[in-house]
Amino acid sequence: MKLGINIIPVMPIEEILALIQSAEELGYEYCLLADEGLTPDVYALLAVAARETTRIQLSPVTNGFTRHPAVTASAMATLQELSHGRAFLVLVAGGSVVLDKLNIKREKPLKVMRETIEICRALWTGKDVNYSGESFSLNTAKLEMGNQTIPIWIAARGERMLAMAGQISDGILLMVKPDIGPALEQVGDSQHRLVRAYMDRMAYTEGMIEETTRIFPFVIKDTPERQLRGFLTEDEITAVRSALAEGAGGVEAISRLVSADIIKRYKIAGTKEECRIAVTEIERKHALDVFIVNITTPGLADNLAMLREVRQIIQGQNQ
């Protein structure tokens, strides 16, 4: 199983670039960088990273709500050229952390996702494109950089999004440990082999578990009920619904419901040996290709230590 990182860019720019370079030196093969709207620009950072690395594959984690698909297609073609063919594109349906701040409504996410992919691939042919969709349209648009071959992964949660990923994507990015199997069933049999990637911020110390609890309310808010049932009891789901009800407090109210036990049900957590066993099991059971380490906090020394330890935990399964 290959290793990758996903960076939430909340740290200084030089730290982000040093992290990407160091991850490559440690043997990590994929780098995802979250397009969070008001954080350092994802494409500017990836462009510099492309020049300062030689092997690691580079992708934004972006969406069709905050960036027009044609703009994304052009940016990705630029990254592909700068990286000498190491670019890939990870698309999400748009999360509340980004869209709420920009006052953008998450309407018709399936349609936005499909049209984003169709427009990118059409422009990557290098030909003139006329496109008329519900969310986007193009009028004799042509990508000046010519024909491109860039893989597209979909980070999916909902059943219809998962099914669509199986039909039109090159890879699927999953984020909920107890839902990997059910999610892959929704993806179904594809006509081509999809890259199967699982993203987790492995927590193998009490401090890491406590850190996860601080951002977990946003995770729960964006998680479909089908996935909630994989790690919450019916009483806990009822409490989440009540917290999300108008005037009930929302994310702050959810934060009071989150416990270390819930975190351990949701993700790979526990001792290092417990984490190693969990990774071994999900790789064997679900034929995973890539494990993506989620990096959500600043601190270069701490993050590099984590990447070394995660690599040791995962590679330990073969020792």
PDB file of C-alpha atoms in Angstrom:
ATOM      1  CA  MET A   1       0.000   0.000   0.000  1.00  0.00           C
ATOM      2  CA  LYS A   2       1.412   3.344  -1.053  1.00  0.00           C
ATOM      3  CA  LEU A   3       1.493   6.369   1.243  1.00  0.00           C
ATOM      4  CA  GLY A   4       0.308   9.932   0.735  1.00  0.00           C
ATOM      5  CA  ILE A   5      -0.367  13.126   2.654  1.00  0.00           C
ATOM      6  CA  ASN A   6      -3.286  15.558   2.657  1.00  0.00           C
ATOM      7  CA  ILE A   7      -2.390  18.999   3.976  1.00  0.00           C
ATOM      8  CA  ILE A   8      -4.933  21.449   5.373  1.00  0.00           C
ATOM      9  CA  PRO A   9      -2.923  24.657   4.736  1.00  0.00           C
ATOM     10  CA  VAL A  10      -3.209  26.312   8.150  1.00  0.00           C
ATOM     11  CA  MET A  11       0.545  26.617   8.591  1.00  0.00           C
ATOM     12  CA  PRO A  12       3.087  29.083   7.110  1.00  0.00           C
ATOM     13  CA  ILE A  13       3.772  28.715   3.396  1.00  0.00           C
ATOM     14  CA  GLU A  14       7.420  27.737   3.819  1.00  0.00           C
ATOM     15  CA  GLU A  15       6.366  25.057   6.274  1.00  0.00           C
ATOM     16  CA  ILE A  16       3.904  23.620   3.752  1.00  0.00           C
ATOM     17  CA  LEU A  17       6.592  23.426   1.078  1.00  0.00           C
ATOM     18  CA  ALA A  18       9.113  21.885   3.473  1.00  0.00           C
ATOM     19  CA  LEU A  19       6.506  19.326   4.495  1.00  0.00           C
ATOM     20  CA  ILE A  20       5.876  18.284   0.887  1.00  0.00           C
ATOM     21  CA  GLN A  21       9.601  17.981   0.161  1.00  0.00           C
ATOM     22  CA  SER A  22      10.218  15.982   3.326  1.00  0.00           C
ATOM     23  CA  ALA A  23       7.269  13.679   2.630  1.00  0.00           C
ATOM     24  CA  GLU A  24       8.804  12.845  -0.743  1.00  0.00           C
ATOM     25  CA  GLU A  25      12.164  12.122   0.918  1.00  0.00           C
ATOM     26  CA  LEU A  26      10.390   9.788   3.372  1.00  0.00           C
ATOM     27  CA  GLY A  27       8.880   7.802   0.512  1.00  0.00           C
ATOM     28  CA  TYR A  28       5.377   9.246   0.404  1.00  0.00           C
ATOM     29  CA  GLU A  29       4.097   9.087  -3.185  1.00  0.00           C
ATOM     30  CA  TYR A  30       1.012  11.329  -3.151  1.00  0.00           C
ATOM     31  CA  CYS A  31       0.447  14.878  -1.913  1.00  0.00           C
ATOM     32  CA  LEU A  32      -3.045  16.372  -1.642  1.00  0.00           C
ATOM     33  CA  LEU A  33      -3.433  20.037  -0.701  1.00  0.00           C
ATOM     34  CA  ALA A  34      -6.826  21.289   0.433  1.00  0.00           C
ATOM     35  CA  ASP A  35      -8.372  24.235  -1.397  1.00  0.00           C
ATOM     36  CA  GLU A  36      -9.894  25.896   1.657  1.00  0.00           C
ATOM     37  CA  GLY A  37     -10.850  29.187   0.050  1.00  0.00           C
ATOM     38  CA  LEU A  38      -9.237  31.671   2.422  1.00  0.00           C
ATOM     39  CA  THR A  39      -6.002  29.831   3.134  1.00  0.00           C
ATOM     40  CA  PRO A  40      -2.835  30.126   0.988  1.00  0.00           C
ATOM     41  CA  ASP A  41      -3.685  29.519  -2.649  1.00  0.00           C
ATOM     42  CA  VAL A  42      -3.531  25.840  -3.508  1.00  0.00           C
ATOM     43  CA  TYR A  43      -2.279  26.205  -7.081  1.00  0.00           C
ATOM     44  CA  ALA A  44       0.446  28.709  -6.249  1.00  0.00           C
ATOM     45  CA  LEU A  45       1.751  26.339  -3.588  1.00  0.00           C
ATOM     46  CA  LEU A  46       1.550  23.251  -5.800  1.00  0.00           C
ATOM     47  CA  ALA A  47       3.370  25.077  -8.602  1.00  0.00           C
ATOM     48  CA  VAL A  48       6.315  25.787  -6.313  1.00  0.00           C
ATOM     49  CA  ALA A  49       6.151  22.241  -4.926  1.00  0.00           C
ATOM     50  CA  ALA A  50       6.286  20.887  -8.480  1.00  0.00           C
ATOM     51  CA  ARG A  51       9.603  22.677  -9.034  1.00  0.00           C
ATOM     52  CA  GLU A  52      11.041  21.573  -5.676  1.00  0.00           C
ATOM     53  CA  THR A  53      10.164  17.860  -5.929  1.00  0.00           C
ATOM     54  CA  THR A  54      10.778  15.155  -8.532  1.00  0.00           C
ATOM     55  CA  ARG A  55       8.644  12.100  -7.724  1.00  0.00           C
ATOM     56  CA  ILE A  56       5.657  12.827  -5.501  1.00  0.00           C
ATOM     57  CA  GLN A  57       2.304  13.161  -7.307  1.00  0.00           C
ATOM     58  CA  LEU A  58       0.513  16.469  -6.643  1.00  0.00           C
ATOM     59  CA  SER A  59      -3.174  17.353  -6.406  1.00  0.00           C
ATOM     60  CA  PRO A  60      -5.465  20.041  -5.058  1.00  0.00           C
ATOM     61  CA  VAL A  61      -8.565  18.926  -3.186  1.00  0.00           C
ATOM     62  CA  THR A  62     -11.025  21.339  -4.756  1.00  0.00           C
ATOM     63  CA  ASN A  63     -14.646  21.692  -5.817  1.00  0.00           C
ATOM     64  CA  GLY A  64     -16.884  23.148  -8.501  1.00  0.00           C
ATOM     65  CA  PHE A  65     -18.583  25.650  -6.201  1.00  0.00           C
ATOM     66  CA  THR A  66     -15.675  27.968  -5.436  1.00  0.00           C
ATOM     67  CA  ARG A  67     -13.799  27.519  -8.749  1.00  0.00           C
ATOM     68  CA  HIS A  68     -15.284  27.363 -12.241  1.00  0.00           C
ATOM     69  CA  PRO A  69     -14.402  23.993 -13.865  1.00  0.00           C
ATOM     70  CA  ALA A  70     -12.711  25.713 -16.801  1.00  0.00           C
ATOM     71  CA  VAL A  71     -10.448  27.598 -14.387  1.00  0.00           C
ATOM     72  CA  THR A  72      -9.678  24.304 -12.654  1.00  0.00           C
ATOM     73  CA  ALA A  73      -8.932  22.630 -16.004  1.00  0.00           C
ATOM     74  CA  SER A  74      -6.454  25.366 -16.910  1.00  0.00           C
ATOM     75  CA  ALA A  75      -4.797  25.347 -13.484  1.00  0.00           C
ATOM     76  CA  MET A  76      -4.415  21.565 -13.587  1.00  0.00           C
ATOM     77  CA  ALA A  77      -2.920  21.650 -17.079  1.00  0.00           C
ATOM     78  CA  THR A  78      -0.402  24.198 -15.803  1.00  0.00           C
ATOM     79  CA  LEU A  79       0.454  21.982 -12.824  1.00  0.00           C
ATOM     80  CA  GLN A  80       0.783  18.975 -15.118  1.00  0.00           C
ATOM     81  CA  GLU A  81       3.369  20.770 -17.239  1.00  0.00           C
ATOM     82  CA  LEU A  82       5.295  22.175 -14.278  1.00  0.00           C
ATOM     83  CA  SER A  83       5.436  18.760 -12.575  1.00  0.00           C
ATOM     84  CA  HIS A  84       6.304  16.864 -15.773  1.00  0.00           C
ATOM     85  CA  GLY A  85       3.200  14.693 -15.585  1.00  0.00           C
ATOM     86  CA  ARG A  86       2.747  14.266 -11.825  1.00  0.00           C
ATOM     87  CA  ALA A  87      -0.593  16.093 -11.468  1.00  0.00           C
ATOM     88  CA  PHE A  88      -3.915  14.520 -10.540  1.00  0.00           C
ATOM     89  CA  LEU A  89      -7.175  16.119  -9.479  1.00  0.00           C
ATOM     90  CA  VAL A  90      -9.179  15.315  -6.339  1.00  0.00           C
ATOM     91  CA  LEU A  91     -12.712  16.702  -6.343  1.00  0.00           C
ATOM     92  CA  VAL A  92     -15.071  17.054  -3.398  1.00  0.00           C
ATOM     93  CA  ALA A  93     -18.707  18.083  -3.361  1.00  0.00           C
ATOM     94  CA  GLY A  94     -17.937  21.120  -1.200  1.00  0.00           C
ATOM     95  CA  GLY A  95     -17.867  21.121   2.594  1.00  0.00           C
ATOM     96  CA  SER A  96     -19.374  23.489   5.113  1.00  0.00           C
ATOM     97  CA  VAL A  97     -15.959  24.616   6.402  1.00  0.00           C
ATOM     98  CA  VAL A  98     -15.320  26.318   3.043  1.00  0.00           C
ATOM     99  CA  LEU A  99     -18.751  27.106   1.647  1.00  0.00           C
ATOM    100  CA  ASP A 100     -20.271  28.537   4.841  1.00  0.00           C
ATOM    101  CA  LYS A 101     -17.544  31.184   5.101  1.00  0.00           C
ATOM    102  CA  LEU A 102     -18.166  32.267   1.513  1.00  0.00           C
ATOM    103  CA  ASN A 103     -21.950  32.128   1.897  1.00  0.00           C
ATOM    104  CA  ILE A 104     -22.205  29.655  -0.989  1.00  0.00           C
ATOM    105  CA  LYS A 105     -25.106  27.240  -0.945  1.00  0.00           C
ATOM    106  CA  ARG A 106     -24.297  23.603  -1.660  1.00  0.00           C
ATOM    107  CA  GLU A 107     -26.968  23.082  -4.298  1.00  0.00           C
ATOM    108  CA  LYS A 108     -27.098  20.157  -6.730  1.00  0.00           C
ATOM    109  CA  PRO A 109     -23.678  18.744  -5.740  1.00  0.00           C
ATOM    110  CA  LEU A 110     -24.073  15.702  -8.007  1.00  0.00           C
ATOM    111  CA  LYS A 111     -24.729  17.909 -11.013  1.00  0.00           C
ATOM    112  CA  VAL A 112     -21.866  20.247 -10.128  1.00  0.00           C
ATOM    113  CA  MET A 113     -19.487  17.289  -9.738  1.00  0.00           C
ATOM    114  CA  ARG A 114     -20.474  15.635 -13.014  1.00  0.00           C
ATOM    115  CA  GLU A 115     -20.325  18.870 -15.007  1.00  0.00           C
ATOM    116  CA  THR A 116     -16.961  19.784 -13.472  1.00  0.00           C
ATOM    117  CA  ILE A 117     -15.500  16.463 -14.602  1.00  0.00           C
ATOM    118  CA  GLU A 118     -17.086  16.650 -18.043  1.00  0.00           C
ATOM    119  CA  ILE A 119     -15.783  20.178 -18.622  1.00  0.00           C
ATOM    120  CA  CYS A 120     -12.261  19.374 -17.419  1.00  0.00           C
ATOM    121  CA  ARG A 121     -11.982  16.314 -19.628  1.00  0.00           C
ATOM    122  CA  ALA A 122     -13.473  18.099 -22.625  1.00  0.00           C
ATOM    123  CA  LEU A 123     -10.999  20.976 -22.304  1.00  0.00           C
ATOM    124  CA  TRP A 124      -8.104  18.567 -21.767  1.00  0.00           C
ATOM    125  CA  THR A 125      -8.646  17.253 -25.308  1.00  0.00           C
ATOM    126  CA  GLY A 126      -7.188  20.538 -26.522  1.00  0.00           C
ATOM    127  CA  LYS A 127     -10.144  21.037 -28.860  1.00  0.00           C
ATOM    128  CA  ASP A 128     -12.788  23.769 -29.009  1.00  0.00           C
ATOM    129  CA  VAL A 129     -15.510  23.055 -26.453  1.00  0.00           C
ATOM    130  CA  ASN A 130     -19.127  24.161 -26.449  1.00  0.00           C
ATOM    131  CA  TYR A 131     -20.924  23.016 -23.333  1.00  0.00           C
ATOM    132  CA  SER A 132     -24.398  23.681 -21.956  1.00  0.00           C
ATOM    133  CA  GLY A 133     -25.182  22.314 -18.506  1.00  0.00           C
ATOM    134  CA  GLU A 134     -27.415  23.209 -15.577  1.00  0.00           C
ATOM    135  CA  SER A 135     -24.576  24.761 -13.581  1.00  0.00           C
ATOM    136  CA  PHE A 136     -21.957  25.715 -16.188  1.00  0.00           C
ATOM    137  CA  SER A 137     -21.620  26.490 -19.870  1.00  0.00           C
ATOM    138  CA  LEU A 138     -18.799  27.134 -22.320  1.00  0.00           C
ATOM    139  CA  ASN A 139     -18.803  28.959 -25.637  1.00  0.00           C
ATOM    140  CA  THR A 140     -16.054  27.797 -28.018  1.00  0.00           C
ATOM    141  CA  ALA A 141     -13.572  27.450 -25.173  1.00  0.00           C
ATOM    142  CA  LYS A 142     -10.131  25.982 -25.883  1.00  0.00           C
ATOM    143  CA  LEU A 143      -7.326  25.130 -23.515  1.00  0.00           C
ATOM    144  CA  GLU A 144      -4.176  26.780 -24.822  1.00  0.00           C
ATOM    145  CA  MET A 145      -1.895  24.103 -23.338  1.00  0.00           C
ATOM    146  CA  GLY A 146      -3.219  21.350 -25.585  1.00  0.00           C
ATOM    147  CA  ASN A 147      -4.102  17.727 -24.926  1.00  0.00           C
ATOM    148  CA  GLN A 148      -3.762  16.525 -21.310  1.00  0.00           C
ATOM    149  CA  THR A 149      -4.119  13.193 -19.513  1.00  0.00           C
ATOM    150  CA  ILE A 150      -4.842  13.939 -15.846  1.00  0.00           C
ATOM    151  CA  PRO A 151      -6.454  11.386 -13.479  1.00  0.00           C
ATOM    152  CA  ILE A 152      -9.499  12.508 -11.475  1.00  0.00           C
ATOM    153  CA  TRP A 153     -10.362  11.123  -8.045  1.00  0.00           C
ATOM    154  CA  ILE A 154     -13.639  11.792  -6.273  1.00  0.00           C
ATOM    155  CA  ALA A 155     -13.803  12.137  -2.494  1.00  0.00           C
ATOM    156  CA  ALA A 156     -17.309  10.817  -1.881  1.00  0.00           C
ATOM    157  CA  ARG A 157     -19.631  10.144   1.025  1.00  0.00           C
ATOM    158  CA  GLY A 158     -23.221   9.947  -0.229  1.00  0.00           C
ATOM    159  CA  GLU A 159     -24.573   6.903  -2.056  1.00  0.00           C
ATOM    160  CA  ARG A 160     -25.260   8.643  -5.365  1.00  0.00           C
ATOM    161  CA  MET A 161     -21.881  10.378  -5.345  1.00  0.00           C
ATOM    162  CA  LEU A 162     -20.162   7.042  -4.674  1.00  0.00           C
ATOM    163  CA  ALA A 163     -22.070   5.388  -7.523  1.00  0.00           C
ATOM    164  CA  MET A 164     -21.092   8.212  -9.864  1.00  0.00           C
ATOM    165  CA  ALA A 165     -17.457   7.880  -8.795  1.00  0.00           C
ATOM    166  CA  GLY A 166     -17.548   4.255  -9.885  1.00  0.00           C
ATOM    167  CA  GLN A 167     -18.848   5.280 -13.281  1.00  0.00           C
ATOM    168  CA  ILE A 168     -16.720   8.287 -14.243  1.00  0.00           C
ATOM    169  CA  SER A 169     -13.687   8.725 -11.942  1.00  0.00           C
ATOM    170  CA  ASP A 170     -10.185   7.285 -11.947  1.00  0.00           C
ATOM    171  CA  GLY A 171     -10.009   6.961  -8.184  1.00  0.00           C
ATOM    172  CA  ILE A 172     -12.124   7.023  -5.044  1.00  0.00           C
ATOM    173  CA  LEU A 173     -11.052   8.716  -1.804  1.00  0.00           C
ATOM    174  CA  LEU A 174     -12.790   7.366   1.304  1.00  0.00           C
ATOM    175  CA  MET A 175     -12.676   8.960   4.746  1.00  0.00           C
ATOM    176  CA  VAL A 176     -14.744   6.896   7.206  1.00  0.00           C
ATOM    177  CA  LYS A 177     -13.195   3.665   8.523  1.00  0.00           C
ATOM    178  CA  PRO A 178     -16.415   1.733   9.307  1.00  0.00           C
ATOM    179  CA  ASP A 179     -17.891   2.785   5.964  1.00  0.00           C
ATOM    180  CA  ILE A 180     -15.094   1.623   3.635  1.00  0.00           C
ATOM    181  CA  GLY A 181     -16.845  -1.650   2.791  1.00  0.00           C
ATOM    182  CA  PRO A 182     -20.370  -0.225   2.381  1.00  0.00           C
ATOM    183  CA  ALA A 183     -18.969   2.697   0.361  1.00  0.00           C
ATOM    184  CA  LEU A 184     -17.143   0.381  -2.038  1.00  0.00           C
ATOM    185  CA  GLU A 185     -20.373  -1.571  -2.506  1.00  0.00           C
ATOM    186  CA  GLN A 186     -22.031   1.677  -3.591  1.00  0.00           C
ATOM    187  CA  VAL A 187     -19.138   2.369  -5.974  1.00  0.00           C
ATOM    188  CA  GLY A 188     -19.822  -1.002  -7.589  1.00  0.00           C
ATOM    189  CA  ASP A 189     -17.906  -2.611 -10.429  1.00  0.00           C
ATOM    190  CA  SER A 190     -16.192  -0.106 -12.669  1.00  0.00           C
ATOM    191  CA  GLN A 191     -15.223  -0.740 -16.272  1.00  0.00           C
ATOM    192  CA  HIS A 192     -11.674   0.188 -15.279  1.00  0.00           C
ATOM    193  CA  ARG A 193      -9.623  -0.294 -12.113  1.00  0.00           C
ATOM    194  CA  LEU A 194     -10.154   2.588  -9.724  1.00  0.00           C
ATOM    195  CA  VAL A 195      -7.445   3.722  -7.349  1.00  0.00           C
ATOM    196  CA  ARG A 196      -8.757   2.993  -3.856  1.00  0.00           C
ATOM    197  CA  ALA A 197      -7.478   5.520  -1.333  1.00  0.00           C
ATOM    198  CA  TYR A 198      -8.366   5.914   2.327  1.00  0.00           C
ATOM    199  CA  MET A 199      -7.611   9.118   4.245  1.00  0.00           C
ATOM    200  CA  ASP A 200      -7.232   9.181   7.995  1.00  0.00           C
ATOM    201  CA  ARG A 201      -5.409  11.190  10.639  1.00  0.00           C
ATOM    202  CA  MET A 202      -4.207   8.177  12.530  1.00  0.00           C
ATOM    203  CA  ALA A 203      -4.337   8.855  16.285  1.00  0.00           C
ATOM    204  CA  TYR A 204      -1.931   6.779  18.358  1.00  0.00           C
ATOM    205  CA  THR A 205      -1.501   9.085  21.378  1.00  0.00           C
ATOM    206  CA  GLU A 206      -4.012  10.643  23.740  1.00  0.00           C
ATOM    207  CA  GLY A 207      -2.984  14.095  22.512  1.00  0.00           C
ATOM    208  CA  MET A 208      -3.766  13.153  18.914  1.00  0.00           C
ATOM    209  CA  ILE A 209      -7.192  11.861  19.927  1.00  0.00           C
ATOM    210  CA  GLU A 210      -7.899  15.105  21.824  1.00  0.00           C
ATOM    211  CA  GLU A 211      -6.797  17.110  18.784  1.00  0.00           C
ATOM    212  CA  THR A 212      -9.233  15.205  16.576  1.00  0.00           C
ATOM    213  CA  THR A 213     -12.150  15.994  18.866  1.00  0.00           C
ATOM    214  CA  ARG A 214     -11.701  19.711  18.164  1.00  0.00           C
ATOM    215  CA  ILE A 215     -12.428  19.400  14.437  1.00  0.00           C
ATOM    216  CA  PHE A 216     -14.743  16.399  14.634  1.00  0.00           C
ATOM    217  CA  PRO A 217     -17.995  18.407  14.965  1.00  0.00           C
ATOM    218  CA  PHE A 218     -17.474  19.710  11.404  1.00  0.00           C
ATOM    219  CA  VAL A 219     -16.920  16.135  10.236  1.00  0.00           C
ATOM    220  CA  ILE A 220     -20.170  14.979  11.808  1.00  0.00           C
ATOM    221  CA  LYS A 221     -22.079  17.931  10.360  1.00  0.00           C
ATOM    222  CA  ASP A 222     -21.056  16.921   6.811  1.00  0.00           C
ATOM    223  CA  THR A 223     -21.474  13.152   7.284  1.00  0.00           C
ATOM    224  CA  PRO A 224     -24.539  11.462   5.695  1.00  0.00           C
ATOM    225  CA  GLU A 225     -26.763   9.538   8.086  1.00  0.00           C
ATOM    226  CA  ARG A 226     -25.843   6.260   6.390  1.00  0.00           C
ATOM    227  CA  GLN A 227     -22.260   6.784   7.527  1.00  0.00           C
ATOM    228  CA  LEU A 228     -23.265   8.037  10.967  1.00  0.00           C
ATOM    229  CA  ARG A 229     -24.911   4.679  11.590  1.00  0.00           C
ATOM    230  CA  GLY A 230     -21.537   3.021  11.114  1.00  0.00           C
ATOM    231  CA  PHE A 231     -20.045   4.578  14.242  1.00  0.00           C
ATOM    232  CA  LEU A 232     -22.877   6.200  16.256  1.00  0.00           C
ATOM    233  CA  THR A 233     -25.691   4.624  18.234  1.00  0.00           C
ATOM    234  CA  GLU A 234     -29.292   5.586  17.521  1.00  0.00           C
ATOM    235  CA  ASP A 235     -29.343   7.730  20.683  1.00  0.00           C
ATOM    236  CA  GLU A 236     -26.176   9.539  19.554  1.00  0.00           C
ATOM    237  CA  ILE A 237     -27.641  10.157  16.096  1.00  0.00           C
ATOM    238  CA  THR A 238     -30.759  11.590  17.703  1.00  0.00           C
ATOM    239  CA  ALA A 239     -28.598  13.899  19.786  1.00  0.00           C
ATOM    240  CA  VAL A 240     -26.717  15.042  16.650  1.00  0.00           C
ATOM    241  CA  ARG A 241     -30.025  15.781  14.890  1.00  0.00           C
ATOM    242  CA  SER A 242     -31.152  17.828  17.867  1.00  0.00           C
ATOM    243  CA  ALA A 243     -27.864  19.753  17.911  1.00  0.00           C
ATOM    244  CA  LEU A 244     -28.258  20.617  14.221  1.00  0.00           C
ATOM    245  CA  ALA A 245     -31.851  21.791  14.616  1.00  0.00           C
ATOM    246  CA  GLU A 246     -32.368  25.507  14.107  1.00  0.00           C
ATOM    247  CA  GLY A 247     -31.406  27.465  17.206  1.00  0.00           C
ATOM    248  CA  ALA A 248     -29.915  24.430  18.964  1.00  0.00           C
ATOM    249  CA  GLY A 249     -26.278  25.471  18.696  1.00  0.00           C
ATOM    250  CA  GLY A 250     -25.042  23.564  15.635  1.00  0.00           C
ATOM    251  CA  VAL A 251     -21.348  22.729  15.636  1.00  0.00           C
ATOM    252  CA  GLU A 252     -20.829  24.004  19.189  1.00  0.00           C
ATOM    253  CA  ALA A 253     -23.620  21.764  20.420  1.00  0.00           C
ATOM    254  CA  ILE A 254     -22.179  18.769  18.563  1.00  0.00           C
ATOM    255  CA  SER A 255     -18.765  19.364  20.148  1.00  0.00           C
ATOM    256  CA  ARG A 256     -20.263  18.565  23.540  1.00  0.00           C
ATOM    257  CA  LEU A 257     -21.313  15.149  22.239  1.00  0.00           C
ATOM    258  CA  VAL A 258     -17.912  14.072  20.897  1.00  0.00           C
ATOM    259  CA  SER A 259     -15.941  11.609  23.001  1.00  0.00           C
ATOM    260  CA  ALA A 260     -12.683   9.672  22.603  1.00  0.00           C
ATOM    261  CA  ASP A 261     -14.734   6.500  22.226  1.00  0.00           C
ATOM    262  CA  ILE A 262     -16.591   7.952  19.219  1.00  0.00           C
ATOM    263  CA  ILE A 263     -13.275   9.005  17.674  1.00  0.00           C
ATOM    264  CA  LYS A 264     -11.950   5.449  17.966  1.00  0.00           C
ATOM    265  CA  ARG A 265     -15.052   4.083  16.293  1.00  0.00           C
ATOM    266  CA  TYR A 266     -14.702   6.534  13.406  1.00  0.00           C
ATOM    267  CA  LYS A 267     -11.002   6.333  12.596  1.00  0.00           C
ATOM    268  CA  ILE A 268      -7.777   4.406  13.150  1.00  0.00           C
ATOM    269  CA  ALA A 269      -6.944   5.164  16.768  1.00  0.00           C
ATOM    270  CA  GLY A 270      -5.445   3.528  19.843  1.00  0.00           C
ATOM    271  CA  THR A 271      -1.938   2.287  20.537  1.00  0.00           C
ATOM    272  CA  LYS A 272       0.567   1.996  17.702  1.00  0.00           C
ATOM    273  CA  GLU A 273       0.066  -1.765  17.641  1.00  0.00           C
ATOM    274  CA  GLU A 274      -3.726  -1.366  17.534  1.00  0.00           C
ATOM    275  CA  CYS A 275      -3.322   1.074  14.638  1.00  0.00           C
ATOM    276  CA  ARG A 276      -1.008  -1.326  12.799  1.00  0.00           C
ATOM    277  CA  ILE A 277      -3.519  -4.147  13.147  1.00  0.00           C
ATOM    278  CA  ALA A 278      -6.361  -1.910  11.952  1.00  0.00           C
ATOM    279  CA  VAL A 279      -4.411  -0.774   8.873  1.00  0.00           C
ATOM    280  CA  THR A 280      -3.437  -4.346   8.029  1.00  0.00           C
ATOM    281  CA  GLU A 281      -7.053  -5.442   8.260  1.00  0.00           C
ATOM    282  CA  ILE A 282      -8.565  -2.697   6.100  1.00  0.00           C
ATOM    283  CA  GLU A 283      -5.867  -3.098   3.455  1.00  0.00           C
ATOM    284  CA  ARG A 284      -6.440  -6.843   3.270  1.00  0.00           C
ATOM    285  CA  LYS A 285     -10.210  -6.659   3.387  1.00  0.00           C
ATOM    286  CA  HIS A 286     -10.738  -3.785   0.949  1.00  0.00           C
ATOM    287  CA  ALA A 287      -7.712  -4.016  -1.398  1.00  0.00           C
ATOM    288  CA  LEU A 288      -6.673  -0.441  -0.682  1.00  0.00           C
ATOM    289  CA  ASP A 289      -3.994   1.114  -2.889  1.00  0.00           C
ATOM    290  CA  VAL A 290      -3.119   4.265  -0.942  1.00  0.00           C
ATOM    291  CA  PHE A 291      -3.225   5.387   2.685  1.00  0.00           C
ATOM    292  CA  ILE A 292      -3.421   9.194   2.948  1.00  0.00           C
ATOM    293  CA  VAL A 293      -2.269  10.816   6.187  1.00  0.00           C
ATOM    294  CA  ASN A 294      -4.371  13.867   7.037  1.00  0.00           C
ATOM    295  CA  ILE A 295      -2.260  16.795   8.312  1.00  0.00           C
ATOM    296  CA  THR A 296      -4.472  19.375   9.993  1.00  0.00           C
ATOM    297  CA  THR A 297      -2.236  21.385  12.345  1.00  0.00           C
ATOM    298  CA  PRO A 298       0.990  23.438  12.060  1.00  0.00           C
ATOM    299  CA  GLY A 299       4.328  22.347  13.480  1.00  0.00           C
ATOM    300  CA  LEU A 300       6.863  20.986  11.012  1.00  0.00           C
ATOM    301  CA  ALA A 301       8.883  18.923  13.493  1.00  0.00           C
ATOM    302  CA  ASP A 302       5.776  17.292  14.966  1.00  0.00           C
ATOM    303  CA  ASN A 303       4.265  16.584  11.549  1.00  0.00           C
ATOM    304  CA  LEU A 304       7.475  15.047  10.219  1.00  0.00           C
ATOM    305  CA  ALA A 305       7.749  12.888  13.323  1.00  0.00           C
ATOM    306  CA  MET A 306       4.169  11.756  12.697  1.00  0.00           C
ATOM    307  CA  LEU A 307       4.934  10.896   9.062  1.00  0.00           C
ATOM    308  CA  ARG A 308       7.913   8.806  10.134  1.00  0.00           C
ATOM    309  CA  GLU A 309       5.862   7.014  12.777  1.00  0.00           C
ATOM    310  CA  VAL A 310       2.916   6.387  10.445  1.00  0.00           C
ATOM    311  CA  ARG A 311       5.292   4.960   7.852  1.00  0.00           C
ATOM    312  CA  GLN A 312       6.763   2.646  10.483  1.00  0.00           C
ATOM    313  CA  ILE A 313       3.316   1.578  11.682  1.00  0.00           C
ATOM    314  CA  ILE A 314       2.101   0.755   8.167  1.00  0.00           C
ATOM    315  CA  GLN A 315       5.317  -0.821   6.916  1.00  0.00           C
ATOM    316  CA  GLY A 316       5.496  -2.849  10.098  1.00  0.00           C
ATOM    317  CA  GLN A 317       2.776  -5.080   8.708  1.00  0.00           C
ATOM    318  CA  ASN A 318       5.346  -6.444   6.229  1.00  0.00           C
ATOM    319  CA  GLN A 319       8.113  -6.996   8.754  1.00  0.00           C
TER     320      GLN A 319
END
